[in-house]
Amino acid sequence: MDQARFLRVKELFQRALAWPAGDRGRLLAEACAGDRALEAEVLDLLAHAAAAGPGFLAGAAPVGAPAAPTLVIPGFRMLECLATGGSGTVYRAEQASPRREVALKVLRLDSLAPGHVARFEREAVILAGLDHPGIARVIQAGVLEDGTLRLPWIAMEYVRGATLDEHVRDRRPGLVDLLELFASVCDAVEHAHARSIVHRDLKPSNVMIDEAGRPRVLDFGVARAREGSGAGAEGMTRTGMLIGTLAYMAPEQARGARDVDARADVYGLGAVLFELLTGLVPVPTDELELVEAVQAVCNQDPTPLRHLRPELPRDLEKILAKALEKEPERRYASAGALGADVRRLLANRPVLARPATAIYQARRFVRRNRLLTVATLAVVLALATGLGFALANLRDARRKTALATEAAGLLSKRMLDLSPQLGFGARERGHMETTLALLERLRDEGADVRGLRGLRARLLYELAGLDQADGNLPALRARLEAARALREELAASDPHDLETRTHLSQIYAKLGEAAREAHEPDAQRTWFARALEQDEALVREFPGDPELVEDLCWSLERMAIAASERGDQDEAAPLHLRRMTLAMQLEASDLEAWKKLYNLSHAHLFAAGAHQLAGDLARAAEHARECLRYGKLAHELDPARRDLLQWLADASQWVGWPLRDAGFLEEGRRAAEDGLAYAEQLVLGGAQQASHLATLRRTIDAVVAYARSAGDLTALADVAGRTRATLARLSSSADAAQAAGLEALATQLEAESGTVPSAAAPR
């Protein structure tokens, strides 16, 4: 059963459970619409649910309740329900031979998705490979088969005792006893790390303290074998899915990174120790929406330990701070290293943990406060305009040139580093042109060092992007040619300059876009091919670099689109396929999660277009939905990025075509309305660029097209009102021509819908 089929079966199963037994047949007959196989699968699940009792379904069986007597696993007698989790139920059971009590974990009926089953079966494999007194042992595993039903189960050593948090709350151990207990937990996790196993869900409730006072680590259900370990090393989750418990989750895991390592467990152990010492989790998430909670885990520092408990040793605060570092490379390398430092503290020896330096803290502040930083930077850039004059009075000309070169290089590099995140536009053009003029003046005065030439090329490229947005094709081409000359000269003098070669690929691609706007298909193909050739060479020379693979994806996409526009589907199809394959491979890389998702979103959109042209409308619609899903996930992970809002606004209208052609008119209409909401958010969320207003116009047109096709005058009136409301909130610096076009459109829609136009607020 594929994933889509499973989700449909699960949905109907859960709906049917809420109906009286006598009415379920009628419900399924209507919902399945003649799909007898689907109806039979749901009825089969319902029959097993009735036989197994309520313990298989979330919240149905309270802890300590007797086990369902009709659930029979050969060789075991069910005694009571111990716990019910997200996908499994744990029972206390009695094994027949040898006679002993065990903890029997069974996958719930409504969690029989392929991923859940694979994860459950992987837990048995992982636990079977671990042999440590601090980890509960696997006794036996199997699958209960009954007709089409396959229900995996694991019999584990039954640990009598209390969870770690209950033990600490009830026994109140002293600091030394607590730290010794925690170091023992680290030993058990280190045993897993030494075998390339990452637990990924360490928390107090997943550690039991047995009757002898020894800790036992439980629940390796979301553990993962690291690559090369031989124990199911392939990843079982997809980027964007949060696997684990957010309050104890390392930032890289919360962001959706797939290949987390032992340092994610170090963070989890740090969170556990923080809670045991303070009664609080390091970063509270319970009252936050998911996206806000992820942002908090990634960006919010925990309260320093001694602010909460001043009597604790300063070195213990250092240990916790190191374990809870946001950046994995700054944490302990493994649970064993963390436990060893705790034991150094207990032995009154110097610990390895050291507080973060002031320079590192300053760098983190800049990364987390981009808007504040760029506002400050704009002031500094304005001062840079007069930098040459301010230095004119210095007597030493060589010193003057050196200082000016250093200052100009630093300022322009900082501005260009911030540009992609902040979406520099027309308002920043003056700063960029001033900085470019300063760099050219330094060149004329003999300070044309390699670094400044690279910065000049980047500034020319950024300004060319603004020329493109303004429709100034001659200026666009002139700046790109100047940037190309600089980068090709730099590449010739140092073929190993990776930054120069990747930027050169971007310049070639932008020249191809300029040729496309000039209706020069041969030149377009030539430039796109040069960009692709450059990216192919870089991927060959630097295998495994995800940033270079990402660049190659974009080159393949450009070539595929150009081929499709020429009507050459034989050339376009393999390019689309390779582009999609590489985008999916990026999921397993260490590329930032939002970039993986954004790349996949793009890939699915253009795959939708390719299938639409080929007449495969069903697959086109599937890719269209995946495009939006991945785009929304990317935006949730980094909601401050305006380029992701731009993409969602555009993609939401573009997917309407394959959805509409496949017969999903209502779904296409909803996507267009979402696109309009994203465009409004884009326009009103910052500097109002002409390109953003043009996006707003396109999304309005898409919604209007659906309203007109349905003859929905109310929808036309609603769009007119929304357009008027947006116009009233535009700043006075908004592009006048685009605003005038929007006002004219609002007037036209009001006339069509028969509504009385409302006066636009002055801007």
Short mmCIF file of C-alpha atoms in Angstrom, two decimals, residues 289-634:
data_model
loop_
_atom_site.label_atom_id
_atom_site.label_comp_id
_atom_site.label_asym_id
_atom_site.label_seq_id
_atom_site.Cartn_x
_atom_site.Cartn_y
_atom_site.Cartn_z
CA GLU A 289 2.69 27.35 17.84
CA LEU A 290 4.94 24.86 16.04
CA VAL A 291 6.79 27.39 13.89
CA GLU A 292 7.33 29.73 16.86
CA ALA A 293 8.51 26.81 18.97
CA VAL A 294 11.06 25.73 16.35
CA GLN A 295 12.32 29.32 16.10
CA ALA A 296 12.66 29.47 19.89
CA VAL A 297 14.62 26.21 20.07
CA CYS A 298 16.94 27.42 17.31
CA ASN A 299 17.47 30.99 18.55
CA GLN A 300 16.54 31.42 22.22
CA ASP A 301 19.31 30.84 24.76
CA PRO A 302 18.42 29.03 28.00
CA THR A 303 18.56 31.00 31.23
CA PRO A 304 22.08 30.51 32.69
CA LEU A 305 21.97 27.76 35.30
CA ARG A 306 23.31 29.88 38.17
CA HIS A 307 20.65 32.55 37.57
CA LEU A 308 18.14 29.90 38.61
CA ARG A 309 20.28 28.11 41.21
CA PRO A 310 23.17 30.35 42.31
CA GLU A 311 24.46 27.77 44.80
CA LEU A 312 25.47 25.33 42.05
CA PRO A 313 29.12 25.11 40.92
CA ARG A 314 30.20 27.48 38.16
CA ASP A 315 31.81 24.58 36.29
CA LEU A 316 28.45 22.80 36.17
CA GLU A 317 27.00 25.86 34.42
CA LYS A 318 29.85 25.67 31.89
CA ILE A 319 29.17 21.97 31.26
CA LEU A 320 25.48 22.60 30.67
CA ALA A 321 26.17 25.59 28.41
CA LYS A 322 28.51 23.47 26.27
CA ALA A 323 25.99 20.61 26.03
CA LEU A 324 23.21 23.06 25.02
CA GLU A 325 25.17 25.02 22.40
CA LYS A 326 23.06 25.88 19.35
CA GLU A 327 25.86 24.93 16.95
CA PRO A 328 26.66 21.18 17.01
CA GLU A 329 30.40 21.68 16.52
CA ARG A 330 30.58 23.61 19.82
CA ARG A 331 29.01 20.79 21.87
CA TYR A 332 30.65 17.68 23.30
CA ALA A 333 31.34 15.22 20.51
CA SER A 334 29.46 12.37 22.22
CA ALA A 335 27.57 11.37 25.34
CA GLY A 336 30.76 9.80 26.67
CA ALA A 337 32.61 13.12 26.46
CA LEU A 338 29.78 14.83 28.35
CA GLY A 339 29.75 12.12 31.03
CA ALA A 340 33.54 12.34 31.37
CA ASP A 341 33.36 16.10 32.04
CA VAL A 342 30.64 15.54 34.67
CA ARG A 343 32.95 13.02 36.37
CA ARG A 344 35.83 15.53 36.27
CA LEU A 345 33.57 17.93 38.15
CA LEU A 346 32.71 15.23 40.71
CA ALA A 347 36.42 14.49 41.17
CA ASN A 348 37.22 18.21 41.64
CA ARG A 349 39.37 18.23 38.50
CA PRO A 350 39.32 20.97 35.82
CA VAL A 351 36.50 20.52 33.29
CA LEU A 352 36.96 20.90 29.54
CA ALA A 353 33.96 23.18 29.03
CA ARG A 354 34.77 26.85 28.55
CA PRO A 355 32.43 29.87 28.26
CA ALA A 356 31.76 31.38 24.82
CA THR A 357 34.07 34.23 23.85
CA ALA A 358 32.83 37.78 23.35
CA ILE A 359 33.68 37.61 19.62
CA TYR A 360 31.58 34.46 19.16
CA GLN A 361 28.66 36.02 21.05
CA ALA A 362 28.89 39.11 18.84
CA ARG A 363 28.79 36.99 15.69
CA ARG A 364 25.70 35.19 16.97
CA PHE A 365 24.04 38.52 17.72
CA VAL A 366 24.60 39.68 14.13
CA ARG A 367 23.20 36.45 12.70
CA ARG A 368 20.08 36.58 14.88
CA ASN A 369 19.39 40.30 14.43
CA ARG A 370 19.75 40.79 10.71
CA LEU A 371 17.31 43.66 10.41
CA LEU A 372 18.93 45.62 13.23
CA THR A 373 22.36 44.87 11.81
CA VAL A 374 21.45 45.99 8.31
CA ALA A 375 19.90 49.20 9.63
CA THR A 376 23.17 49.96 11.39
CA LEU A 377 25.08 48.90 8.29
CA ALA A 378 23.11 51.33 6.13
CA VAL A 379 24.27 54.19 8.33
CA VAL A 380 27.86 53.00 8.09
CA LEU A 381 27.55 52.65 4.31
CA ALA A 382 26.32 56.21 4.08
CA LEU A 383 29.43 57.27 5.97
CA ALA A 384 31.51 55.23 3.53
CA THR A 385 30.48 57.67 0.78
CA GLY A 386 32.79 60.25 2.26
CA LEU A 387 35.49 57.82 3.32
CA GLY A 388 37.94 58.86 0.62
CA PHE A 389 37.57 62.54 1.53
CA ALA A 390 37.96 61.86 5.24
CA LEU A 391 41.27 60.12 4.59
CA ALA A 392 42.56 62.79 2.21
CA ASN A 393 44.34 64.66 4.98
CA LEU A 394 46.47 61.69 5.96
CA ARG A 395 50.11 62.33 5.06
CA ASP A 396 51.04 58.79 4.16
CA ALA A 397 49.41 57.95 0.78
CA ARG A 398 50.19 54.25 1.13
CA ARG A 399 48.57 54.12 4.56
CA LYS A 400 45.57 56.01 3.18
CA THR A 401 45.11 53.49 0.40
CA ALA A 402 45.48 50.52 2.75
CA LEU A 403 42.94 51.87 5.23
CA ALA A 404 40.46 52.79 2.51
CA THR A 405 40.84 49.38 0.88
CA GLU A 406 40.28 47.53 4.15
CA ALA A 407 37.26 49.65 5.12
CA ALA A 408 35.62 49.50 1.71
CA GLY A 409 36.17 45.77 1.42
CA LEU A 410 34.75 45.07 4.87
CA LEU A 411 31.67 47.27 4.42
CA SER A 412 30.77 46.08 0.94
CA LYS A 413 31.25 42.41 1.87
CA ARG A 414 28.97 42.79 4.90
CA MET A 415 26.31 44.44 2.77
CA LEU A 416 26.51 41.75 0.08
CA ASP A 417 26.40 38.96 2.66
CA LEU A 418 23.13 40.37 3.99
CA SER A 419 21.58 41.04 0.59
CA PRO A 420 20.05 37.58 -0.08
CA GLN A 421 18.36 37.44 3.32
CA LEU A 422 16.98 40.96 3.34
CA GLY A 423 15.97 41.36 -0.29
CA PHE A 424 17.81 44.61 -1.10
CA GLY A 425 15.89 46.67 -3.63
CA ALA A 426 15.49 50.16 -5.03
CA ARG A 427 16.00 51.80 -1.64
CA GLU A 428 19.45 50.24 -1.32
CA ARG A 429 20.49 51.01 -4.91
CA GLY A 430 22.10 54.29 -3.83
CA HIS A 431 24.22 52.58 -1.17
CA MET A 432 25.38 49.91 -3.62
CA GLU A 433 26.20 52.43 -6.35
CA THR A 434 28.11 54.60 -3.84
CA THR A 435 30.11 51.59 -2.66
CA LEU A 436 30.81 50.52 -6.26
CA ALA A 437 32.03 54.04 -7.09
CA LEU A 438 34.32 53.92 -4.05
CA LEU A 439 35.78 50.57 -5.15
CA GLU A 440 36.33 51.93 -8.66
CA ARG A 441 38.05 55.00 -7.25
CA LEU A 442 40.37 52.76 -5.24
CA ARG A 443 41.08 50.81 -8.43
CA ASP A 444 42.00 54.02 -10.22
CA GLU A 445 44.34 54.92 -7.34
CA GLY A 446 46.19 51.63 -7.65
CA ALA A 447 44.42 49.58 -4.95
CA ASP A 448 42.92 47.03 -7.34
CA VAL A 449 43.58 43.99 -5.16
CA ARG A 450 41.97 40.63 -5.92
CA GLY A 451 39.42 40.83 -3.11
CA LEU A 452 38.12 44.23 -4.25
CA ARG A 453 37.74 43.00 -7.83
CA GLY A 454 35.56 40.16 -6.57
CA LEU A 455 33.45 42.60 -4.55
CA ARG A 456 33.07 44.86 -7.61
CA ALA A 457 31.82 41.86 -9.58
CA ARG A 458 29.26 41.02 -6.87
CA LEU A 459 28.03 44.63 -6.66
CA LEU A 460 27.68 44.79 -10.44
CA TYR A 461 25.67 41.55 -10.35
CA GLU A 462 23.36 42.80 -7.57
CA LEU A 463 22.76 46.08 -9.40
CA ALA A 464 22.07 44.14 -12.59
CA GLY A 465 19.33 42.33 -10.70
CA LEU A 466 17.72 45.68 -9.89
CA ASP A 467 18.04 46.72 -13.54
CA GLN A 468 16.29 43.50 -14.51
CA ALA A 469 13.44 44.21 -12.09
CA ASP A 470 13.10 47.69 -13.61
CA GLY A 471 13.05 46.31 -17.15
CA ASN A 472 16.26 48.18 -18.07
CA LEU A 473 17.75 45.60 -20.44
CA PRO A 474 20.74 47.66 -21.73
CA ALA A 475 21.92 48.48 -18.19
CA LEU A 476 21.37 44.84 -17.14
CA ARG A 477 23.59 43.54 -19.93
CA ALA A 478 26.28 46.20 -19.48
CA ARG A 479 26.69 45.44 -15.77
CA LEU A 480 26.68 41.68 -16.34
CA GLU A 481 29.36 41.94 -19.04
CA ALA A 482 31.52 44.01 -16.70
CA ALA A 483 31.02 41.47 -13.90
CA ARG A 484 31.78 38.59 -16.30
CA ALA A 485 35.04 40.19 -17.41
CA LEU A 486 36.17 40.60 -13.80
CA ARG A 487 35.27 37.05 -12.78
CA GLU A 488 36.77 35.41 -15.89
CA GLU A 489 40.03 37.28 -15.25
CA LEU A 490 40.03 36.13 -11.63
CA ALA A 491 39.23 32.54 -12.62
CA ALA A 492 42.06 32.50 -15.16
CA SER A 493 44.58 33.68 -12.56
CA ASP A 494 43.38 31.17 -9.93
CA PRO A 495 41.39 28.17 -11.27
CA HIS A 496 40.87 26.93 -7.69
CA ASP A 497 38.93 30.04 -6.57
CA LEU A 498 35.60 28.38 -5.79
CA GLU A 499 33.74 31.62 -5.00
CA THR A 500 34.75 33.13 -8.35
CA ARG A 501 33.74 30.05 -10.34
CA THR A 502 30.33 29.70 -8.66
CA HIS A 503 29.64 33.41 -9.16
CA LEU A 504 30.68 33.09 -12.79
CA SER A 505 28.01 30.42 -13.25
CA GLN A 506 25.42 32.80 -11.80
CA ILE A 507 26.54 35.55 -14.17
CA TYR A 508 26.24 33.23 -17.18
CA ALA A 509 22.73 32.25 -16.07
CA LYS A 510 21.71 35.89 -15.65
CA LEU A 511 23.06 36.67 -19.15
CA GLY A 512 20.86 33.83 -20.41
CA GLU A 513 17.86 35.44 -18.71
CA ALA A 514 18.73 38.76 -20.37
CA ALA A 515 18.89 37.03 -23.76
CA ARG A 516 15.50 35.47 -23.09
CA GLU A 517 13.99 38.90 -22.34
CA ALA A 518 15.56 40.19 -25.57
CA HIS A 519 13.95 37.26 -27.50
CA GLU A 520 17.30 35.80 -28.49
CA PRO A 521 16.80 32.03 -28.02
CA ASP A 522 20.20 31.00 -29.41
CA ALA A 523 22.07 33.33 -27.05
CA GLN A 524 19.85 32.21 -24.18
CA ARG A 525 20.71 28.57 -24.81
CA THR A 526 24.43 29.38 -25.12
CA TRP A 527 24.62 31.20 -21.79
CA PHE A 528 22.50 28.62 -19.94
CA ALA A 529 24.72 25.86 -21.38
CA ARG A 530 27.86 27.67 -20.14
CA ALA A 531 26.36 27.94 -16.65
CA LEU A 532 25.48 24.23 -16.71
CA GLU A 533 28.96 23.31 -17.92
CA GLN A 534 30.50 25.32 -15.09
CA ASP A 535 28.25 23.70 -12.45
CA GLU A 536 28.87 20.20 -13.82
CA ALA A 537 32.63 20.77 -13.59
CA LEU A 538 32.41 22.03 -10.01
CA VAL A 539 30.33 19.03 -8.87
CA ARG A 540 32.90 16.70 -10.46
CA GLU A 541 35.81 18.49 -8.78
CA PHE A 542 34.14 18.84 -5.39
CA PRO A 543 31.94 15.74 -5.03
CA GLY A 544 29.49 15.75 -2.16
CA ASP A 545 29.32 19.54 -1.74
CA PRO A 546 25.56 20.20 -1.36
CA GLU A 547 25.82 23.89 -2.28
CA LEU A 548 27.33 22.95 -5.65
CA VAL A 549 24.70 20.25 -6.23
CA GLU A 550 22.06 22.88 -5.48
CA ASP A 551 23.57 25.20 -8.11
CA LEU A 552 23.54 22.32 -10.60
CA CYS A 553 19.83 21.79 -9.90
CA TRP A 554 19.07 25.37 -10.90
CA SER A 555 21.13 25.07 -14.09
CA LEU A 556 19.31 21.89 -15.08
CA GLU A 557 16.00 23.62 -14.44
CA ARG A 558 16.89 26.58 -16.65
CA MET A 559 17.99 24.29 -19.49
CA ALA A 560 14.82 22.19 -19.15
CA ILE A 561 12.57 25.26 -19.26
CA ALA A 562 14.37 26.60 -22.32
CA ALA A 563 13.97 23.25 -24.06
CA SER A 564 10.26 23.14 -23.19
CA GLU A 565 9.76 26.65 -24.55
CA ARG A 566 11.33 25.51 -27.84
CA GLY A 567 8.93 22.57 -27.87
CA ASP A 568 11.78 20.07 -27.51
CA GLN A 569 10.30 17.74 -24.90
CA ASP A 570 12.79 15.00 -25.77
CA GLU A 571 15.57 17.25 -24.45
CA ALA A 572 13.52 18.68 -21.56
CA ALA A 573 12.27 15.39 -20.05
CA PRO A 574 15.65 13.91 -18.98
CA LEU A 575 16.76 17.31 -17.67
CA HIS A 576 13.61 17.53 -15.51
CA LEU A 577 14.14 13.98 -14.29
CA ARG A 578 17.76 14.57 -13.33
CA ARG A 579 16.88 17.87 -11.68
CA MET A 580 14.21 16.13 -9.54
CA THR A 581 16.58 13.28 -8.65
CA LEU A 582 19.30 15.65 -7.45
CA ALA A 583 16.79 17.74 -5.47
CA MET A 584 15.64 14.60 -3.65
CA GLN A 585 19.25 13.60 -2.96
CA LEU A 586 19.80 16.95 -1.29
CA GLU A 587 17.39 15.84 1.46
CA ALA A 588 20.17 13.66 2.88
CA SER A 589 22.76 16.48 2.77
CA ASP A 590 23.74 19.05 5.38
CA LEU A 591 22.36 21.89 3.26
CA GLU A 592 20.11 24.21 5.27
CA ALA A 593 16.65 22.66 5.60
CA TRP A 594 14.77 25.59 4.04
CA LYS A 595 17.04 25.47 0.98
CA LYS A 596 16.37 21.74 0.49
CA LEU A 597 12.63 22.31 0.71
CA TYR A 598 12.73 25.36 -1.57
CA ASN A 599 14.71 23.37 -4.13
CA LEU A 600 12.25 20.48 -3.98
CA SER A 601 9.32 22.85 -4.31
CA HIS A 602 10.82 24.27 -7.51
CA ALA A 603 11.58 20.81 -8.85
CA HIS A 604 8.00 19.62 -8.30
CA LEU A 605 6.51 22.68 -9.98
CA PHE A 606 8.48 22.17 -13.16
CA ALA A 607 7.87 18.43 -13.06
CA ALA A 608 4.16 19.31 -12.93
CA GLY A 609 4.58 21.43 -16.05
CA ALA A 610 6.45 18.66 -17.85
CA HIS A 611 3.77 16.07 -17.08
CA GLN A 612 1.06 18.53 -18.07
CA LEU A 613 2.66 19.05 -21.47
CA ALA A 614 2.98 15.28 -21.85
CA GLY A 615 -0.74 14.86 -21.12
CA ASP A 616 -0.25 13.01 -17.80
CA LEU A 617 -2.61 15.27 -15.85
CA ALA A 618 -2.90 13.07 -12.77
CA ARG A 619 0.85 13.12 -12.15
CA ALA A 620 0.97 16.84 -12.97
CA ALA A 621 -1.57 17.48 -10.20
CA GLU A 622 0.41 15.34 -7.72
CA HIS A 623 3.59 17.34 -8.41
CA ALA A 624 1.65 20.61 -8.10
CA ARG A 625 0.48 19.65 -4.62
CA GLU A 626 4.00 18.62 -3.60
CA CYS A 627 5.30 21.97 -4.87
CA LEU A 628 3.02 23.85 -2.48
CA ARG A 629 3.64 21.47 0.41
CA TYR A 630 7.41 21.84 0.26
CA GLY A 631 7.16 25.60 -0.31
CA LYS A 632 5.01 26.02 2.80
CA LEU A 633 7.38 23.89 4.88
CA ALA A 634 10.33 26.03 3.75
#
